[in-house]
Coordinates of C-alpha atoms in Angstrom, one line a residue:
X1 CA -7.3 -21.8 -14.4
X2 CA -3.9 -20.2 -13.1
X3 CA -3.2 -16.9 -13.1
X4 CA 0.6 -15.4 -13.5
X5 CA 1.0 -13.0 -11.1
X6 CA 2.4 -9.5 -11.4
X7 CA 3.8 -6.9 -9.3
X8 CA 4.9 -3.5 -9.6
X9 CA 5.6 -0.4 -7.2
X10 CA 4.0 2.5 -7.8
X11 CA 3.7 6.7 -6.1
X12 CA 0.1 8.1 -6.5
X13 CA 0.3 11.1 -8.2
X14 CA -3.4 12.4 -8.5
X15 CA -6.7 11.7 -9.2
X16 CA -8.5 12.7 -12.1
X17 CA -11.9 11.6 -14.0
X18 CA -12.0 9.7 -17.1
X19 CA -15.2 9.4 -19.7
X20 CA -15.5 5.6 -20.5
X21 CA -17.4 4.5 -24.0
X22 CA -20.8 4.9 -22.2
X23 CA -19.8 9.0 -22.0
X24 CA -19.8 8.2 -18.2
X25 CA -17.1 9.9 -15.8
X26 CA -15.1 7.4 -14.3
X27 CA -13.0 8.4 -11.1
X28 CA -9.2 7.1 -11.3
X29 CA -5.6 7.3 -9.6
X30 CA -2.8 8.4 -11.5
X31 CA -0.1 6.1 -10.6
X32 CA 3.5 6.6 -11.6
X33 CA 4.3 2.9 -11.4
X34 CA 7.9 1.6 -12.4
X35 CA 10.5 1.4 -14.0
X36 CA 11.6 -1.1 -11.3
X37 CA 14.6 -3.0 -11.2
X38 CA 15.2 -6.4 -9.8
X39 CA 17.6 -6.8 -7.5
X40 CA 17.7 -10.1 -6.1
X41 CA 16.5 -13.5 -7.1
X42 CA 15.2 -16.0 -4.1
X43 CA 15.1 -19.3 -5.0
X44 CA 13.9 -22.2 -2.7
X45 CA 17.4 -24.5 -2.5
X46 CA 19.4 -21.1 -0.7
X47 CA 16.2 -19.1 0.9
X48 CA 13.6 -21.3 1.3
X49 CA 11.1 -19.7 -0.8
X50 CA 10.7 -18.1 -4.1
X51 CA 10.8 -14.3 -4.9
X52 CA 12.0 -11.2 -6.4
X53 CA 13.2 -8.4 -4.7
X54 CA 12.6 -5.1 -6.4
X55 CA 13.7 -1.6 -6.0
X56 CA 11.7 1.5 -7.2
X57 CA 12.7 5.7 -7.5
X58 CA 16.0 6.6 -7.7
X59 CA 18.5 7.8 -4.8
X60 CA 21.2 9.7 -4.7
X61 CA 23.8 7.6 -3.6
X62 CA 25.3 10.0 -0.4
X63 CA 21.5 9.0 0.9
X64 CA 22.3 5.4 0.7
X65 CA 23.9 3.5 3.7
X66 CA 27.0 1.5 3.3
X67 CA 25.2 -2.3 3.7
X68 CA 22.4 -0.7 1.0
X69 CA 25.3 0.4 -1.3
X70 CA 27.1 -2.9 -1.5
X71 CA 24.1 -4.7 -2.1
X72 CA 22.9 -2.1 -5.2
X73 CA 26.4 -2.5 -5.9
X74 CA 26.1 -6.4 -6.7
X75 CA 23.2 -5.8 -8.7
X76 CA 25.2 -3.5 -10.6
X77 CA 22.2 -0.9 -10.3
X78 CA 22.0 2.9 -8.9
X79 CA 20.7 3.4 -5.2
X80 CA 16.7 3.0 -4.9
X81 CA 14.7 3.9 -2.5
X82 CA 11.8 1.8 -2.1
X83 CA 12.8 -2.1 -2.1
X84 CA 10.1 -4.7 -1.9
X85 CA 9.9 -8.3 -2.2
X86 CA 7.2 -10.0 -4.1
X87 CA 6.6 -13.8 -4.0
X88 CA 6.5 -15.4 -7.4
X89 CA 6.1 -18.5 -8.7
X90 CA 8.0 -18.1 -12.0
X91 CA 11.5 -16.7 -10.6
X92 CA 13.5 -17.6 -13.5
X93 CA 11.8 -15.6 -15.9
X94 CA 13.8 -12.3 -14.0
X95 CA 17.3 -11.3 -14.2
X96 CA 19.2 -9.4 -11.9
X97 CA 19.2 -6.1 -13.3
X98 CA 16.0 -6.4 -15.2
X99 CA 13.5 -3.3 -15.3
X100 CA 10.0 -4.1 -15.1
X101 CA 7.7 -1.3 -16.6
X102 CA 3.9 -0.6 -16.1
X103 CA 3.4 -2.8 -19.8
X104 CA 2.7 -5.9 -17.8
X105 CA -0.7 -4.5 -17.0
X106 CA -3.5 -3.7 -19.8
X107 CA -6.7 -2.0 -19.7
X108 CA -9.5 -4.2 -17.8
X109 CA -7.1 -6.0 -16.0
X110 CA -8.1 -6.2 -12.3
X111 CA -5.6 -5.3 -9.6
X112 CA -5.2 -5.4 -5.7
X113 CA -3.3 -2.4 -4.4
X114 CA -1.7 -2.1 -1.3
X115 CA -0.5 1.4 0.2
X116 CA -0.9 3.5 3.4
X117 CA -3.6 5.7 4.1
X118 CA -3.5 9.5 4.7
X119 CA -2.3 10.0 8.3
X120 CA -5.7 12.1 9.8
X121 CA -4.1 12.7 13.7
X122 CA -5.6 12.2 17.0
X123 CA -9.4 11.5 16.3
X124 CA -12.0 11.3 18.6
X125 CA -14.7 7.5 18.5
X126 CA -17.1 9.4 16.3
X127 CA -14.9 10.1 13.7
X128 CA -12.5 7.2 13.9
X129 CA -15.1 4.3 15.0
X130 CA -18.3 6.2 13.6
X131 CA -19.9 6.0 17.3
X132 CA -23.5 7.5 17.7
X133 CA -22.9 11.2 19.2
X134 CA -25.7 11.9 22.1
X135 CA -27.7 14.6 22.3
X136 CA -26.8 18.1 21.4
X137 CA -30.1 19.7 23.6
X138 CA -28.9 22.2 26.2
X139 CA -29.8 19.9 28.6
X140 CA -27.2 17.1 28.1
X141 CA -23.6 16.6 28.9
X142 CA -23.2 13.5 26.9
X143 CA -22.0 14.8 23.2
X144 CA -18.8 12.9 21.4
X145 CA -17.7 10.8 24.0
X146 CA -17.3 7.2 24.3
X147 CA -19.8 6.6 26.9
X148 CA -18.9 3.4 29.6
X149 CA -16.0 1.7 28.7
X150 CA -16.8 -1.5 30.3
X151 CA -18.7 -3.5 33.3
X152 CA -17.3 -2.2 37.1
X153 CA -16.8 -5.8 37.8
X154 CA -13.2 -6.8 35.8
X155 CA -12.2 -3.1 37.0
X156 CA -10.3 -2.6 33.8
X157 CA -10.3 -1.9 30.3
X158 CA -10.1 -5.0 28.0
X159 CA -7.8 -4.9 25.6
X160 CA -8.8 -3.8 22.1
X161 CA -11.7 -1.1 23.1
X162 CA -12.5 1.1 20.3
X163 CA -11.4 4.2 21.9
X164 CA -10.1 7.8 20.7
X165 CA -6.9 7.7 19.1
X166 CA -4.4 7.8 16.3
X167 CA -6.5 7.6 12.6
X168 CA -4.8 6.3 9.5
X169 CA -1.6 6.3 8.9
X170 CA -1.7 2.7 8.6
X171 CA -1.5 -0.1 5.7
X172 CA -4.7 -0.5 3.4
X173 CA -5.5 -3.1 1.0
X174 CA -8.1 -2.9 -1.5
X175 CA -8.9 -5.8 -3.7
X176 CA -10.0 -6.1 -7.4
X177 CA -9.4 -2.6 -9.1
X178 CA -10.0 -1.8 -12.6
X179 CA -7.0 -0.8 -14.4
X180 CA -8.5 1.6 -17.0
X181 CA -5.7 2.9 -18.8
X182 CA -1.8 2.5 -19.1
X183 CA 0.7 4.9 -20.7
X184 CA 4.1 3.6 -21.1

């Protein structure tokens, strides 16, 4: 069984709760996905691979640099913001120019989504590697910290120690979401 894939971009609005026919309350993310435009078609012969690149939320053009301007130019499309390239197998079926809207998706379909998480700052190991804390008596000086951070032998911190440090901010995929509802 193949499965055509789909893409789209997409800026999380919200979250909200929605009551599915069981009169359960079902958490969701509002997503304002699309209108995107295609802007470029890939094909194996000139690139090497097949794909589509697509731009999503309009820009005002002073905001756009010159090489972005020629190349939304050719398209014969206003300035985006957000381009992305999305492998597909079925390249012919877009045109240059071509908006693709949220209707490619229905209700039940299942979706991976890819974004960034929220940014939380410098974090210390029990919040950002969910290390044990120690003791909180008044007799103890051991509380958050990371404890030993390795044998006295190698002299050095191996590379890769869980340690305090910068939390989130980074790129997250989660895998086989339920698409509940979609308003065109």
């Amino acid at each position: 069984m193949t499965t055509k894939k789909k893409a789209i971009m997409g800026i999380k609005i919200g979250m909200t709760q929605i009551f599915d026919e069981n009169d359960k309350a079902v958490p969701v993310s509002i997503i304002e996905a699309g209108p995107c435009t295609v802007l470029q078609k890939k094909k194996v012969e000139s690139d090497g691979y097949e794909s589509i690149q697509v731009g999503f939320y309009n820009l005002k053009e002073k905001l756009a640099n010159k090489p972005a301007r020629g190349h939304f130019k050719k398209a014969n499309v206003k300035p985006l913001r957000y381009i992305k390239e999305f492998r597909i197998d079925n390249v012919d079926e877009y045109d240059v120019g071509q908006e693709i809207t949220a209707d490619i998706f229905a209700a039940g379909d299942l979706v991976d989504v890819i974004g960034t998480s929220k940014g939380k700052g410098f974090a210390g190991g029990v919040k950002r590697h969910n290390f044990a804390r120690g003791s909180m008596g008044h007799g103890s000086k051991y509380h958050r910290r990371p404890g030993s951070l390795g044998a006295k032998g190698p002299a050095r911190v191996f590379k890769g120690r869980k340690l305090p440090g910068r939390l989130g901010g980074e790129r997250v995929t989660v895998q086989g979401l339920k698409v509940v509802k979609v308003y065109p």
